[in-house]
Amino acid sequence: MTISLETAASTNASSVVSSHFINGEWTDAGGPTFPVHNPLNGELVGEAAAGGSAEARAAVEAAAAAFPAWANLAPGARQLLFLKAADIVERRTEELVELMAVEGGASRAFSSFQIRLSAAMLRQAAGWGYLPAGDVLRSDVPGRTATVTRKPLGVVAGFTPWNGAFYLAWRTFLLPMAFGNTTVIKPSELAPRSAGLVHAEILEEAGFPAGTFNVVTHAPGEAPAISDVFFESPAVRCINFTGSDRTARILGAQAGRALKRMVLELGGFNPVLILDDADVEESIRAVTFGAFLHQGQVCMNSRKVYVHSSLHDEFVAGLKARVETLKIGDPRDPAVIIGPLINDGAVEQIAARVQDALDRGAALVTGGTADGRLYPPTILSHVPADAICSTGADETFGPLLVIEAFDDAEEAFRASQNTPFGLSASIMTRNRARGLDLAARFDTGIIHINAPTMASEASLPVGGVKDSGWGRSGYYAIEDFTEVRLTTVSREPGRYPF
Ligand code: ADP
């Protein structure tokens, strides 16, 4: 295993802009700020504006004022803006790769993946304005026609996360905007630029109208001042949240009191079932990627593999060998696959859970020892069912994979479903019909056959069930970010009972 701690020369190109982006203007320069650090080594990456309720109110007002014109903009005009933004994203690739590395610890493999998905999503969304806007329904009343159209909601407020920061931010505000909503986002305090401010730079250059997209940043611990404004403002019609189920429960209670629609993209405990007829080499490749992309800090990472006992030893030996070739270190080195965890709390969580499993008698296949924020891909086998990392009750947000052998596929399937989460899952089998039959029974938003739990594409509806949240990405987000309007026209006098 290679652990490289040398850091590339630091650059000012990634310094955070200490300003909000409200109504098309960079505001508040000179106001209070907070530091943003490189998770690898604690180096200062830049300062971001420490906003609060006043900025949030101004941003919501700007978005509300921009809404009618944006909602009614011709599809072709909106299309040009989205296509231009996609080109800008691609032009800025190198700078974005650097930004995601220093602000979020993302490897080039992960940041390039996000950039490709973001450009693809922008180009797909660019055409949605030309899709049918509704339906004409038949009425039982003579002379009456009913039409159903999709209307944007108004202002959608979004919480963008630090982990897949660049892509997940697009997903948070671009989907609502593509259906005619305007947006205000509150990026994670851990990655304010890659989770929102850089998007403002891109949309500003592309020429998006002022107020259609607004960003308010805040210091650690100050999120409620901003989110309270989202819940209190009548103009905000939907809250689009990506984060933990713990925070979602707090916000969900607020949404209940305010009667606001919420879209939730939360965690997962994503199992992989390797059936006795699986291709072992392909399973090793899929699990290495699925479990360890971005050091296991993505909601769709694989957390537990159930492998048929006839393949167990070959699979574990092959997986260990492959995983140990992954270079660990500064993600600015293009050869590095495993960068740092986001903060000390993340390192402490995974270390404690590995220790808990070992104390209960688990076997360490590889990894298990941190070097600062660098935590190697770690695999545990023979993990007792009550070890925290194995129960499925909580996700361990890091590079930890649990492997369990099974003899009875039905028992393994049932065990894999024993979790409050329901985001993604994978089945590895050469028998596609058998895979499809089993897949139909999974209680998850996503199930892949012969692909990793992370097999995302911009066009596909990604989202969870149960405690993994609700709402879907891709064009299916039309369900989340529009409402159905019924209009009837009667051409004959009505017949009324009184
Ligand atoms: P993560 O662990 O992925 O950072 P969290 O659920 O802790 O996920 O945080 C997600 C987002 O929710 C962050 O942007 C954070 O600022 C915000 N947040 C956390 N706690 C609260 C809260 N009590 N009220 C409003 N927002 C919050």
PDB file of C-alpha atoms in Angstrom, residues 111-312:
ATOM      1  CA  SER A 111     -13.815  15.072  -9.735  1.00  0.00           C
ATOM      2  CA  SER A 112     -13.639  14.155 -13.446  1.00  0.00           C
ATOM      3  CA  PHE A 113     -16.650  11.877 -12.959  1.00  0.00           C
ATOM      4  CA  GLN A 114     -18.545  14.798 -11.392  1.00  0.00           C
ATOM      5  CA  ILE A 115     -17.572  17.199 -14.168  1.00  0.00           C
ATOM      6  CA  ARG A 116     -18.721  14.764 -16.876  1.00  0.00           C
ATOM      7  CA  LEU A 117     -22.026  14.140 -15.099  1.00  0.00           C
ATOM      8  CA  SER A 118     -22.590  17.874 -14.535  1.00  0.00           C
ATOM      9  CA  ALA A 119     -22.028  18.795 -18.183  1.00  0.00           C
ATOM     10  CA  ALA A 120     -24.253  15.892 -19.262  1.00  0.00           C
ATOM     11  CA  MET A 121     -27.024  16.955 -16.902  1.00  0.00           C
ATOM     12  CA  LEU A 122     -26.876  20.553 -18.156  1.00  0.00           C
ATOM     13  CA  ARG A 123     -27.092  19.399 -21.793  1.00  0.00           C
ATOM     14  CA  GLN A 124     -29.976  17.037 -21.094  1.00  0.00           C
ATOM     15  CA  ALA A 125     -31.907  19.609 -19.078  1.00  0.00           C
ATOM     16  CA  ALA A 126     -31.369  22.142 -21.883  1.00  0.00           C
ATOM     17  CA  GLY A 127     -33.891  20.271 -24.027  1.00  0.00           C
ATOM     18  CA  TRP A 128     -36.589  19.641 -21.441  1.00  0.00           C
ATOM     19  CA  GLY A 129     -38.345  22.917 -22.173  1.00  0.00           C
ATOM     20  CA  TYR A 130     -39.429  21.423 -25.505  1.00  0.00           C
ATOM     21  CA  LEU A 131     -41.011  18.298 -24.030  1.00  0.00           C
ATOM     22  CA  PRO A 132     -44.834  18.141 -23.907  1.00  0.00           C
ATOM     23  CA  ALA A 133     -46.098  20.566 -21.285  1.00  0.00           C
ATOM     24  CA  GLY A 134     -49.146  18.546 -20.281  1.00  0.00           C
ATOM     25  CA  ASP A 135     -52.114  16.444 -21.380  1.00  0.00           C
ATOM     26  CA  VAL A 136     -55.639  16.927 -22.666  1.00  0.00           C
ATOM     27  CA  LEU A 137     -58.142  14.811 -20.715  1.00  0.00           C
ATOM     28  CA  ARG A 138     -61.648  13.713 -21.671  1.00  0.00           C
ATOM     29  CA  SER A 139     -64.505  14.963 -19.545  1.00  0.00           C
ATOM     30  CA  ASP A 140     -67.868  13.282 -18.848  1.00  0.00           C
ATOM     31  CA  VAL A 141     -69.533  16.685 -19.015  1.00  0.00           C
ATOM     32  CA  PRO A 142     -70.720  17.508 -22.541  1.00  0.00           C
ATOM     33  CA  GLY A 143     -68.789  20.387 -24.112  1.00  0.00           C
ATOM     34  CA  ARG A 144     -66.053  20.451 -21.484  1.00  0.00           C
ATOM     35  CA  THR A 145     -62.357  20.022 -22.173  1.00  0.00           C
ATOM     36  CA  ALA A 146     -59.834  19.496 -19.403  1.00  0.00           C
ATOM     37  CA  THR A 147     -56.131  20.189 -19.744  1.00  0.00           C
ATOM     38  CA  VAL A 148     -53.404  19.334 -17.300  1.00  0.00           C
ATOM     39  CA  THR A 149     -50.197  21.334 -17.350  1.00  0.00           C
ATOM     40  CA  ARG A 150     -47.043  21.198 -15.282  1.00  0.00           C
ATOM     41  CA  LYS A 151     -46.296  24.465 -13.461  1.00  0.00           C
ATOM     42  CA  PRO A 152     -43.084  25.352 -11.653  1.00  0.00           C
ATOM     43  CA  LEU A 153     -43.445  25.751  -7.883  1.00  0.00           C
ATOM     44  CA  GLY A 154     -41.755  29.118  -7.332  1.00  0.00           C
ATOM     45  CA  VAL A 155     -38.577  29.451  -5.299  1.00  0.00           C
ATOM     46  CA  VAL A 156     -36.791  26.202  -4.427  1.00  0.00           C
ATOM     47  CA  ALA A 157     -34.251  26.461  -1.596  1.00  0.00           C
ATOM     48  CA  GLY A 158     -31.434  23.934  -1.636  1.00  0.00           C
ATOM     49  CA  PHE A 159     -28.870  22.565   0.800  1.00  0.00           C
ATOM     50  CA  THR A 160     -25.844  21.407  -1.168  1.00  0.00           C
ATOM     51  CA  PRO A 161     -23.451  18.889   0.415  1.00  0.00           C
ATOM     52  CA  TRP A 162     -19.664  18.773   0.716  1.00  0.00           C
ATOM     53  CA  ASN A 163     -19.049  15.251  -0.529  1.00  0.00           C
ATOM     54  CA  GLY A 164     -19.972  15.055  -4.227  1.00  0.00           C
ATOM     55  CA  ALA A 165     -20.035  18.818  -3.940  1.00  0.00           C
ATOM     56  CA  PHE A 166     -19.769  19.963  -7.542  1.00  0.00           C
ATOM     57  CA  TYR A 167     -22.211  17.503  -9.136  1.00  0.00           C
ATOM     58  CA  LEU A 168     -24.650  17.293  -6.255  1.00  0.00           C
ATOM     59  CA  ALA A 169     -24.950  21.088  -6.202  1.00  0.00           C
ATOM     60  CA  TRP A 170     -25.992  21.087  -9.874  1.00  0.00           C
ATOM     61  CA  ARG A 171     -28.466  18.368  -9.075  1.00  0.00           C
ATOM     62  CA  THR A 172     -29.880  20.461  -6.227  1.00  0.00           C
ATOM     63  CA  PHE A 173     -30.578  23.656  -8.178  1.00  0.00           C
ATOM     64  CA  LEU A 174     -30.347  22.817 -11.877  1.00  0.00           C
ATOM     65  CA  LEU A 175     -33.238  20.361 -11.869  1.00  0.00           C
ATOM     66  CA  PRO A 176     -35.629  22.881 -10.266  1.00  0.00           C
ATOM     67  CA  MET A 177     -34.371  25.608 -12.624  1.00  0.00           C
ATOM     68  CA  ALA A 178     -34.861  23.410 -15.686  1.00  0.00           C
ATOM     69  CA  PHE A 179     -38.561  23.160 -14.808  1.00  0.00           C
ATOM     70  CA  GLY A 180     -38.931  26.933 -14.377  1.00  0.00           C
ATOM     71  CA  ASN A 181     -38.222  27.469 -10.674  1.00  0.00           C
ATOM     72  CA  THR A 182     -35.719  29.966  -9.319  1.00  0.00           C
ATOM     73  CA  THR A 183     -33.355  28.947  -6.554  1.00  0.00           C
ATOM     74  CA  VAL A 184     -31.428  29.920  -3.450  1.00  0.00           C
ATOM     75  CA  ILE A 185     -28.790  27.549  -2.208  1.00  0.00           C
ATOM     76  CA  LYS A 186     -26.924  27.207   1.040  1.00  0.00           C
ATOM     77  CA  PRO A 187     -23.719  25.281   0.380  1.00  0.00           C
ATOM     78  CA  SER A 188     -22.149  23.104   3.049  1.00  0.00           C
ATOM     79  CA  GLU A 189     -19.853  25.179   5.229  1.00  0.00           C
ATOM     80  CA  LEU A 190     -17.130  22.581   4.527  1.00  0.00           C
ATOM     81  CA  ALA A 191     -16.985  23.248   0.781  1.00  0.00           C
ATOM     82  CA  PRO A 192     -18.688  26.567   0.044  1.00  0.00           C
ATOM     83  CA  ARG A 193     -16.996  27.139  -3.280  1.00  0.00           C
ATOM     84  CA  SER A 194     -17.245  23.699  -4.870  1.00  0.00           C
ATOM     85  CA  ALA A 195     -20.806  23.304  -3.515  1.00  0.00           C
ATOM     86  CA  GLY A 196     -22.175  26.595  -4.842  1.00  0.00           C
ATOM     87  CA  LEU A 197     -20.003  29.668  -5.328  1.00  0.00           C
ATOM     88  CA  VAL A 198     -18.200  28.280  -8.350  1.00  0.00           C
ATOM     89  CA  HIS A 199     -21.594  27.475  -9.872  1.00  0.00           C
ATOM     90  CA  ALA A 200     -22.528  31.135  -9.434  1.00  0.00           C
ATOM     91  CA  GLU A 201     -19.396  32.095 -11.367  1.00  0.00           C
ATOM     92  CA  ILE A 202     -20.381  29.698 -14.152  1.00  0.00           C
ATOM     93  CA  LEU A 203     -24.017  30.805 -14.363  1.00  0.00           C
ATOM     94  CA  GLU A 204     -22.984  34.462 -14.221  1.00  0.00           C
ATOM     95  CA  GLU A 205     -20.622  33.977 -17.155  1.00  0.00           C
ATOM     96  CA  ALA A 206     -23.265  32.009 -19.068  1.00  0.00           C
ATOM     97  CA  GLY A 207     -25.620  34.994 -18.669  1.00  0.00           C
ATOM     98  CA  PHE A 208     -28.388  33.597 -16.457  1.00  0.00           C
ATOM     99  CA  PRO A 209     -30.791  36.394 -15.485  1.00  0.00           C
ATOM    100  CA  ALA A 210     -30.128  38.077 -12.123  1.00  0.00           C
ATOM    101  CA  GLY A 211     -31.940  36.448  -9.221  1.00  0.00           C
ATOM    102  CA  THR A 212     -32.606  33.099 -10.899  1.00  0.00           C
ATOM    103  CA  PHE A 213     -29.785  31.526  -8.890  1.00  0.00           C
ATOM    104  CA  ASN A 214     -28.546  32.814  -5.522  1.00  0.00           C
ATOM    105  CA  VAL A 215     -25.972  31.535  -3.050  1.00  0.00           C
ATOM    106  CA  VAL A 216     -25.704  32.378   0.647  1.00  0.00           C
ATOM    107  CA  THR A 217     -22.821  30.893   2.631  1.00  0.00           C
ATOM    108  CA  HIS A 218     -22.539  30.593   6.397  1.00  0.00           C
ATOM    109  CA  ALA A 219     -20.028  29.784   9.128  1.00  0.00           C
ATOM    110  CA  PRO A 220     -20.074  26.370  10.847  1.00  0.00           C
ATOM    111  CA  GLY A 221     -23.025  26.080  13.223  1.00  0.00           C
ATOM    112  CA  GLU A 222     -24.872  29.006  11.631  1.00  0.00           C
ATOM    113  CA  ALA A 223     -27.022  27.012   9.196  1.00  0.00           C
ATOM    114  CA  PRO A 224     -30.316  27.383  11.106  1.00  0.00           C
ATOM    115  CA  ALA A 225     -30.308  31.201  10.720  1.00  0.00           C
ATOM    116  CA  ILE A 226     -30.521  30.672   6.967  1.00  0.00           C
ATOM    117  CA  SER A 227     -32.723  27.597   6.850  1.00  0.00           C
ATOM    118  CA  ASP A 228     -35.252  29.232   9.221  1.00  0.00           C
ATOM    119  CA  VAL A 229     -35.721  31.942   6.586  1.00  0.00           C
ATOM    120  CA  PHE A 230     -36.337  29.274   3.940  1.00  0.00           C
ATOM    121  CA  PHE A 231     -39.083  27.701   6.040  1.00  0.00           C
ATOM    122  CA  GLU A 232     -40.634  31.041   7.044  1.00  0.00           C
ATOM    123  CA  SER A 233     -40.752  32.587   3.547  1.00  0.00           C
ATOM    124  CA  PRO A 234     -44.044  32.059   1.706  1.00  0.00           C
ATOM    125  CA  ALA A 235     -42.170  32.447  -1.621  1.00  0.00           C
ATOM    126  CA  VAL A 236     -40.122  29.307  -0.902  1.00  0.00           C
ATOM    127  CA  ARG A 237     -42.270  26.416  -2.042  1.00  0.00           C
ATOM    128  CA  CYS A 238     -39.881  23.508  -1.707  1.00  0.00           C
ATOM    129  CA  ILE A 239     -36.748  22.636   0.255  1.00  0.00           C
ATOM    130  CA  ASN A 240     -34.312  20.351  -1.544  1.00  0.00           C
ATOM    131  CA  PHE A 241     -31.989  18.796   1.033  1.00  0.00           C
ATOM    132  CA  THR A 242     -28.983  16.520   0.605  1.00  0.00           C
ATOM    133  CA  GLY A 243     -27.372  15.410   3.854  1.00  0.00           C
ATOM    134  CA  SER A 244     -27.834  13.111   6.810  1.00  0.00           C
ATOM    135  CA  ASP A 245     -31.119  11.608   7.988  1.00  0.00           C
ATOM    136  CA  ARG A 246     -30.330  13.132  11.402  1.00  0.00           C
ATOM    137  CA  THR A 247     -30.513  16.701  10.027  1.00  0.00           C
ATOM    138  CA  ALA A 248     -33.374  15.749   7.694  1.00  0.00           C
ATOM    139  CA  ARG A 249     -35.481  14.814  10.715  1.00  0.00           C
ATOM    140  CA  ILE A 250     -34.923  18.282  12.233  1.00  0.00           C
ATOM    141  CA  LEU A 251     -35.721  20.016   8.954  1.00  0.00           C
ATOM    142  CA  GLY A 252     -38.628  17.668   8.244  1.00  0.00           C
ATOM    143  CA  ALA A 253     -40.248  18.697  11.514  1.00  0.00           C
ATOM    144  CA  GLN A 254     -39.881  22.338  10.455  1.00  0.00           C
ATOM    145  CA  ALA A 255     -41.303  21.512   7.025  1.00  0.00           C
ATOM    146  CA  GLY A 256     -44.286  19.898   8.714  1.00  0.00           C
ATOM    147  CA  ARG A 257     -45.001  23.040  10.724  1.00  0.00           C
ATOM    148  CA  ALA A 258     -44.562  25.253   7.653  1.00  0.00           C
ATOM    149  CA  LEU A 259     -46.393  22.791   5.338  1.00  0.00           C
ATOM    150  CA  LYS A 260     -43.544  22.930   2.837  1.00  0.00           C
ATOM    151  CA  ARG A 261     -42.681  20.302   0.276  1.00  0.00           C
ATOM    152  CA  MET A 262     -39.303  18.636   0.852  1.00  0.00           C
ATOM    153  CA  VAL A 263     -37.087  16.601  -1.423  1.00  0.00           C
ATOM    154  CA  LEU A 264     -34.587  14.510   0.538  1.00  0.00           C
ATOM    155  CA  GLU A 265     -31.446  12.780  -0.672  1.00  0.00           C
ATOM    156  CA  LEU A 266     -30.050  11.067   2.423  1.00  0.00           C
ATOM    157  CA  GLY A 267     -27.764   8.198   3.307  1.00  0.00           C
ATOM    158  CA  GLY A 268     -27.655   4.549   2.346  1.00  0.00           C
ATOM    159  CA  PHE A 269     -26.389   1.188   3.529  1.00  0.00           C
ATOM    160  CA  ASN A 270     -25.928  -0.254   0.090  1.00  0.00           C
ATOM    161  CA  PRO A 271     -25.473  -4.020  -0.141  1.00  0.00           C
ATOM    162  CA  VAL A 272     -23.892  -6.094  -2.915  1.00  0.00           C
ATOM    163  CA  LEU A 273     -25.024  -9.702  -3.351  1.00  0.00           C
ATOM    164  CA  ILE A 274     -22.519 -11.868  -5.199  1.00  0.00           C
ATOM    165  CA  LEU A 275     -24.430 -14.997  -6.215  1.00  0.00           C
ATOM    166  CA  ASP A 276     -22.768 -18.361  -6.796  1.00  0.00           C
ATOM    167  CA  ASP A 277     -22.819 -17.868 -10.585  1.00  0.00           C
ATOM    168  CA  ALA A 278     -21.168 -14.410 -10.535  1.00  0.00           C
ATOM    169  CA  ASP A 279     -18.060 -13.440 -12.479  1.00  0.00           C
ATOM    170  CA  VAL A 280     -15.587 -13.066  -9.610  1.00  0.00           C
ATOM    171  CA  GLU A 281     -13.153 -10.772 -11.433  1.00  0.00           C
ATOM    172  CA  GLU A 282     -15.973  -8.429 -12.496  1.00  0.00           C
ATOM    173  CA  SER A 283     -17.333  -8.486  -8.929  1.00  0.00           C
ATOM    174  CA  ILE A 284     -13.919  -7.488  -7.572  1.00  0.00           C
ATOM    175  CA  ARG A 285     -13.716  -4.537  -9.980  1.00  0.00           C
ATOM    176  CA  ALA A 286     -17.280  -3.390  -9.267  1.00  0.00           C
ATOM    177  CA  VAL A 287     -16.879  -3.619  -5.498  1.00  0.00           C
ATOM    178  CA  THR A 288     -13.496  -1.843  -5.456  1.00  0.00           C
ATOM    179  CA  PHE A 289     -15.026   1.107  -7.304  1.00  0.00           C
ATOM    180  CA  GLY A 290     -18.376   0.978  -5.537  1.00  0.00           C
ATOM    181  CA  ALA A 291     -16.980   0.822  -2.023  1.00  0.00           C
ATOM    182  CA  PHE A 292     -13.967   3.095  -2.275  1.00  0.00           C
ATOM    183  CA  LEU A 293     -14.714   5.890  -4.756  1.00  0.00           C
ATOM    184  CA  HIS A 294     -14.162   9.135  -2.834  1.00  0.00           C
ATOM    185  CA  GLN A 295     -12.901   7.151   0.153  1.00  0.00           C
ATOM    186  CA  GLY A 296     -16.402   5.842   0.822  1.00  0.00           C
ATOM    187  CA  GLN A 297     -17.894   9.295   1.423  1.00  0.00           C
ATOM    188  CA  VAL A 298     -20.779   9.058  -1.032  1.00  0.00           C
ATOM    189  CA  CYS A 299     -24.306   8.004  -0.098  1.00  0.00           C
ATOM    190  CA  MET A 300     -24.253   5.272  -2.782  1.00  0.00           C
ATOM    191  CA  ASN A 301     -20.961   3.614  -1.793  1.00  0.00           C
ATOM    192  CA  SER A 302     -21.264  -0.131  -1.123  1.00  0.00           C
ATOM    193  CA  ARG A 303     -21.137  -0.806   2.619  1.00  0.00           C
ATOM    194  CA  LYS A 304     -21.576  -4.587   2.821  1.00  0.00           C
ATOM    195  CA  VAL A 305     -20.935  -7.478   0.452  1.00  0.00           C
ATOM    196  CA  TYR A 306     -22.726 -10.797   0.803  1.00  0.00           C
ATOM    197  CA  VAL A 307     -20.736 -13.346  -1.200  1.00  0.00           C
ATOM    198  CA  HIS A 308     -21.574 -17.006  -1.811  1.00  0.00           C
ATOM    199  CA  SER A 309     -19.276 -19.165   0.259  1.00  0.00           C
ATOM    200  CA  SER A 310     -18.052 -21.051  -2.829  1.00  0.00           C
ATOM    201  CA  LEU A 311     -16.573 -17.761  -4.131  1.00  0.00           C
ATOM    202  CA  HIS A 312     -15.676 -16.166  -0.808  1.00  0.00           C
TER     203      HIS A 312
END
